[in-house]
Amino acid sequence: MHYRTLGGDQGPRISAMCLGTLPFGTTVDEPTAFAVLDRFAEAGGTFVDTANHYGCWIPGATGDESELLLGRWLRSRGAAGRTVVATKVGARPDPARGSAWPANAEGLGRAAVRAGIDGSLRRLGTDRVDLYYAHPEDRHVPLDETVEALAGLVQDGTVGALGAGGHRTWRLAEARHTAAGRGLPGFRAVQQRHTYLRPRRGLPPDMQGEADEELLDYAAAHPGLTLTGYGTLMAGAYSRTDRPLPERYDHPGSVARLRVLAEVAAECGATVNQVVLAWLMGDAVPVVPVVGVSSVAQLDECLAALDLRLDAVQRARLDTA
């Protein structure tokens, strides 16, 4: 395993790859999830990602499932002290706002932020979360209110560091500027959807967002900001014939990139998934990929990417395809 620090030199030490737990407790059952978590820890993985709403869109699920399962694993393995846990607030269904999700998402108001961390700590069975993402952004609440509410969690010791997910770059920058101007803890990490293929142009904005050139430029100029990427392997679409490309990536511009990706994988004796992960981790703005897997075998394939090094020519071919 390789490691880096989160949010600058003063941040906690994290594994260079993060294990996403979105399907754990819903579409991935507990024995399988525990086996994946055990293998990740055995390989030196220390960074895991969850949220207070994961799985809420699955019939019969509430959004509690991922955090509850992760909490059970942390306790059963005595792993809390050696695991950096990230969770999120902002997207959990709030019945008082209606029955349709995501229209009824809790948002990022002061009360929602406080209720969110209280619920996450209870489900995780801990008194502190290492990284707390505001996800997604909430334009219905004054930014000052969200910044102050989140900073208060760091100040009272229930949160170690703050992150933003699904935020436009200008909004991220404004929030960080507001926090700095008031001497408050601000966002030290940002999580966006990020993979090798680029989305088609002209897509309407959604609640998730994309790591675009503007965000990469901003992150390059602010080395104290850690960039984490989810959706990196497009749910298997790079390698599985039964998984078509998501519509946002299924356009003529993807053809050349997929061809070069396959060529580089063959040259390296690697899988296309491994090349995608190596490309992300070795970029000029290194990305911590949040890998979502449903088996130990899938995780092992991802872990092998940690030692894959793309040479300058291969990276240039990938970048310019």
mmCIF file with all atom_site columns, N, CA and C in Angstrom, residues 214-237:
data_model
loop_
_atom_site.group_PDB
_atom_site.id
_atom_site.type_symbol
_atom_site.label_atom_id
_atom_site.label_alt_id
_atom_site.label_comp_id
_atom_site.label_asym_id
_atom_site.label_entity_id
_atom_site.label_seq_id
_atom_site.pdbx_PDB_ins_code
_atom_site.Cartn_x
_atom_site.Cartn_y
_atom_site.Cartn_z
_atom_site.occupancy
_atom_site.B_iso_or_equiv
_atom_site.pdbx_formal_charge
_atom_site.auth_seq_id
_atom_site.auth_comp_id
_atom_site.auth_asym_id
_atom_site.auth_atom_id
_atom_site.pdbx_PDB_model_num
ATOM 1  N N  . GLU A 1 214 ? -11.571 22.963 -14.572 1.00 0.00 ? 214 GLU A N  1
ATOM 2  C CA . GLU A 1 214 ? -11.564 24.059 -13.605 1.00 0.00 ? 214 GLU A CA 1
ATOM 3  C C  . GLU A 1 214 ? -11.215 23.550 -12.208 1.00 0.00 ? 214 GLU A C  1
ATOM 4  N N  . LEU A 1 215 ? -11.816 22.428 -11.816 1.00 0.00 ? 215 LEU A N  1
ATOM 5  C CA . LEU A 1 215 ? -11.511 21.870 -10.495 1.00 0.00 ? 215 LEU A CA 1
ATOM 6  C C  . LEU A 1 215 ? -10.068 21.389 -10.425 1.00 0.00 ? 215 LEU A C  1
ATOM 7  N N  . LEU A 1 216 ? -9.584  20.732 -11.483 1.00 0.00 ? 216 LEU A N  1
ATOM 8  C CA . LEU A 1 216 ? -8.202  20.250 -11.485 1.00 0.00 ? 216 LEU A CA 1
ATOM 9  C C  . LEU A 1 216 ? -7.219  21.412 -11.397 1.00 0.00 ? 216 LEU A C  1
ATOM 10 N N  . ASP A 1 217 ? -7.511  22.502 -12.091 1.00 0.00 ? 217 ASP A N  1
ATOM 11 C CA . ASP A 1 217 ? -6.661  23.693 -12.007 1.00 0.00 ? 217 ASP A CA 1
ATOM 12 C C  . ASP A 1 217 ? -6.671  24.255 -10.591 1.00 0.00 ? 217 ASP A C  1
ATOM 13 N N  . TYR A 1 218 ? -7.853  24.288 -9.983  1.00 0.00 ? 218 TYR A N  1
ATOM 14 C CA . TYR A 1 218 ? -7.966  24.827 -8.622  1.00 0.00 ? 218 TYR A CA 1
ATOM 15 C C  . TYR A 1 218 ? -7.191  23.948 -7.647  1.00 0.00 ? 218 TYR A C  1
ATOM 16 N N  . ALA A 1 219 ? -7.334  22.639 -7.775  1.00 0.00 ? 219 ALA A N  1
ATOM 17 C CA . ALA A 1 219 ? -6.626  21.730 -6.878  1.00 0.00 ? 219 ALA A CA 1
ATOM 18 C C  . ALA A 1 219 ? -5.115  21.833 -7.069  1.00 0.00 ? 219 ALA A C  1
ATOM 19 N N  . ALA A 1 220 ? -4.662  22.027 -8.297  1.00 0.00 ? 220 ALA A N  1
ATOM 20 C CA . ALA A 1 220 ? -3.221  22.171 -8.545  1.00 0.00 ? 220 ALA A CA 1
ATOM 21 C C  . ALA A 1 220 ? -2.669  23.417 -7.871  1.00 0.00 ? 220 ALA A C  1
ATOM 22 N N  . ALA A 1 221 ? -3.487  24.459 -7.809  1.00 0.00 ? 221 ALA A N  1
ATOM 23 C CA . ALA A 1 221 ? -3.053  25.713 -7.190  1.00 0.00 ? 221 ALA A CA 1
ATOM 24 C C  . ALA A 1 221 ? -3.181  25.698 -5.672  1.00 0.00 ? 221 ALA A C  1
ATOM 25 N N  . HIS A 1 222 ? -3.830  24.683 -5.124  1.00 0.00 ? 222 HIS A N  1
ATOM 26 C CA . HIS A 1 222 ? -4.054  24.604 -3.675  1.00 0.00 ? 222 HIS A CA 1
ATOM 27 C C  . HIS A 1 222 ? -3.663  23.207 -3.194  1.00 0.00 ? 222 HIS A C  1
ATOM 28 N N  . PRO A 1 223 ? -2.369  22.955 -3.032  1.00 0.00 ? 223 PRO A N  1
ATOM 29 C CA . PRO A 1 223 ? -1.902  21.609 -2.673  1.00 0.00 ? 223 PRO A CA 1
ATOM 30 C C  . PRO A 1 223 ? -2.421  21.111 -1.332  1.00 0.00 ? 223 PRO A C  1
ATOM 31 N N  . GLY A 1 224 ? -2.971  21.987 -0.515  1.00 0.00 ? 224 GLY A N  1
ATOM 32 C CA . GLY A 1 224 ? -3.555  21.547 0.747   1.00 0.00 ? 224 GLY A CA 1
ATOM 33 C C  . GLY A 1 224 ? -4.942  20.962 0.596   1.00 0.00 ? 224 GLY A C  1
ATOM 34 N N  . LEU A 1 225 ? -5.418  20.851 -0.644  1.00 0.00 ? 225 LEU A N  1
ATOM 35 C CA . LEU A 1 225 ? -6.742  20.301 -0.921  1.00 0.00 ? 225 LEU A CA 1
ATOM 36 C C  . LEU A 1 225 ? -6.580  18.922 -1.553  1.00 0.00 ? 225 LEU A C  1
ATOM 37 N N  . THR A 1 226 ? -7.135  17.906 -0.929  1.00 0.00 ? 226 THR A N  1
ATOM 38 C CA . THR A 1 226 ? -7.052  16.537 -1.457  1.00 0.00 ? 226 THR A CA 1
ATOM 39 C C  . THR A 1 226 ? -8.253  16.252 -2.338  1.00 0.00 ? 226 THR A C  1
ATOM 40 N N  . LEU A 1 227 ? -7.990  15.711 -3.530  1.00 0.00 ? 227 LEU A N  1
ATOM 41 C CA . LEU A 1 227 ? -9.044  15.377 -4.475  1.00 0.00 ? 227 LEU A CA 1
ATOM 42 C C  . LEU A 1 227 ? -9.299  13.878 -4.431  1.00 0.00 ? 227 LEU A C  1
ATOM 43 N N  . THR A 1 228 ? -10.529 13.495 -4.118  1.00 0.00 ? 228 THR A N  1
ATOM 44 C CA . THR A 1 228 ? -10.929 12.092 -4.163  1.00 0.00 ? 228 THR A CA 1
ATOM 45 C C  . THR A 1 228 ? -11.951 11.929 -5.282  1.00 0.00 ? 228 THR A C  1
ATOM 46 N N  . GLY A 1 229 ? -11.889 10.783 -5.963  1.00 0.00 ? 229 GLY A N  1
ATOM 47 C CA . GLY A 1 229 ? -12.764 10.570 -7.104  1.00 0.00 ? 229 GLY A CA 1
ATOM 48 C C  . GLY A 1 229 ? -13.589 9.312  -6.960  1.00 0.00 ? 229 GLY A C  1
ATOM 49 N N  . TYR A 1 230 ? -14.872 9.402  -7.244  1.00 0.00 ? 230 TYR A N  1
ATOM 50 C CA . TYR A 1 230 ? -15.720 8.208  -7.222  1.00 0.00 ? 230 TYR A CA 1
ATOM 51 C C  . TYR A 1 230 ? -16.228 7.939  -8.633  1.00 0.00 ? 230 TYR A C  1
ATOM 52 N N  . GLY A 1 231 ? -16.845 6.766  -8.826  1.00 0.00 ? 231 GLY A N  1
ATOM 53 C CA . GLY A 1 231 ? -17.288 6.396  -10.164 1.00 0.00 ? 231 GLY A CA 1
ATOM 54 C C  . GLY A 1 231 ? -16.128 6.148  -11.100 1.00 0.00 ? 231 GLY A C  1
ATOM 55 N N  . THR A 1 232 ? -14.955 5.853  -10.543 1.00 0.00 ? 232 THR A N  1
ATOM 56 C CA . THR A 1 232 ? -13.730 5.760  -11.341 1.00 0.00 ? 232 THR A CA 1
ATOM 57 C C  . THR A 1 232 ? -13.780 4.646  -12.376 1.00 0.00 ? 232 THR A C  1
ATOM 58 N N  . LEU A 1 233 ? -14.434 3.543  -12.061 1.00 0.00 ? 233 LEU A N  1
ATOM 59 C CA . LEU A 1 233 ? -14.473 2.391  -12.970 1.00 0.00 ? 233 LEU A CA 1
ATOM 60 C C  . LEU A 1 233 ? -15.847 2.207  -13.610 1.00 0.00 ? 233 LEU A C  1
ATOM 61 N N  . MET A 1 234 ? -16.716 3.174  -13.462 1.00 0.00 ? 234 MET A N  1
ATOM 62 C CA . MET A 1 234 ? -18.024 3.205  -14.119 1.00 0.00 ? 234 MET A CA 1
ATOM 63 C C  . MET A 1 234 ? -18.796 1.898  -13.908 1.00 0.00 ? 234 MET A C  1
ATOM 64 N N  . ALA A 1 235 ? -18.764 1.402  -12.667 1.00 0.00 ? 235 ALA A N  1
ATOM 65 C CA . ALA A 1 235 ? -19.523 0.197  -12.307 1.00 0.00 ? 235 ALA A CA 1
ATOM 66 C C  . ALA A 1 235 ? -19.198 -0.989 -13.212 1.00 0.00 ? 235 ALA A C  1
ATOM 67 N N  . GLY A 1 236 ? -17.936 -1.065 -13.648 1.00 0.00 ? 236 GLY A N  1
ATOM 68 C CA . GLY A 1 236 ? -17.503 -2.202 -14.450 1.00 0.00 ? 236 GLY A CA 1
ATOM 69 C C  . GLY A 1 236 ? -17.608 -2.006 -15.947 1.00 0.00 ? 236 GLY A C  1
ATOM 70 N N  . ALA A 1 237 ? -18.036 -0.848 -16.406 1.00 0.00 ? 237 ALA A N  1
ATOM 71 C CA . ALA A 1 237 ? -18.286 -0.650 -17.829 1.00 0.00 ? 237 ALA A CA 1
ATOM 72 C C  . ALA A 1 237 ? -17.020 -0.682 -18.676 1.00 0.00 ? 237 ALA A C  1
#
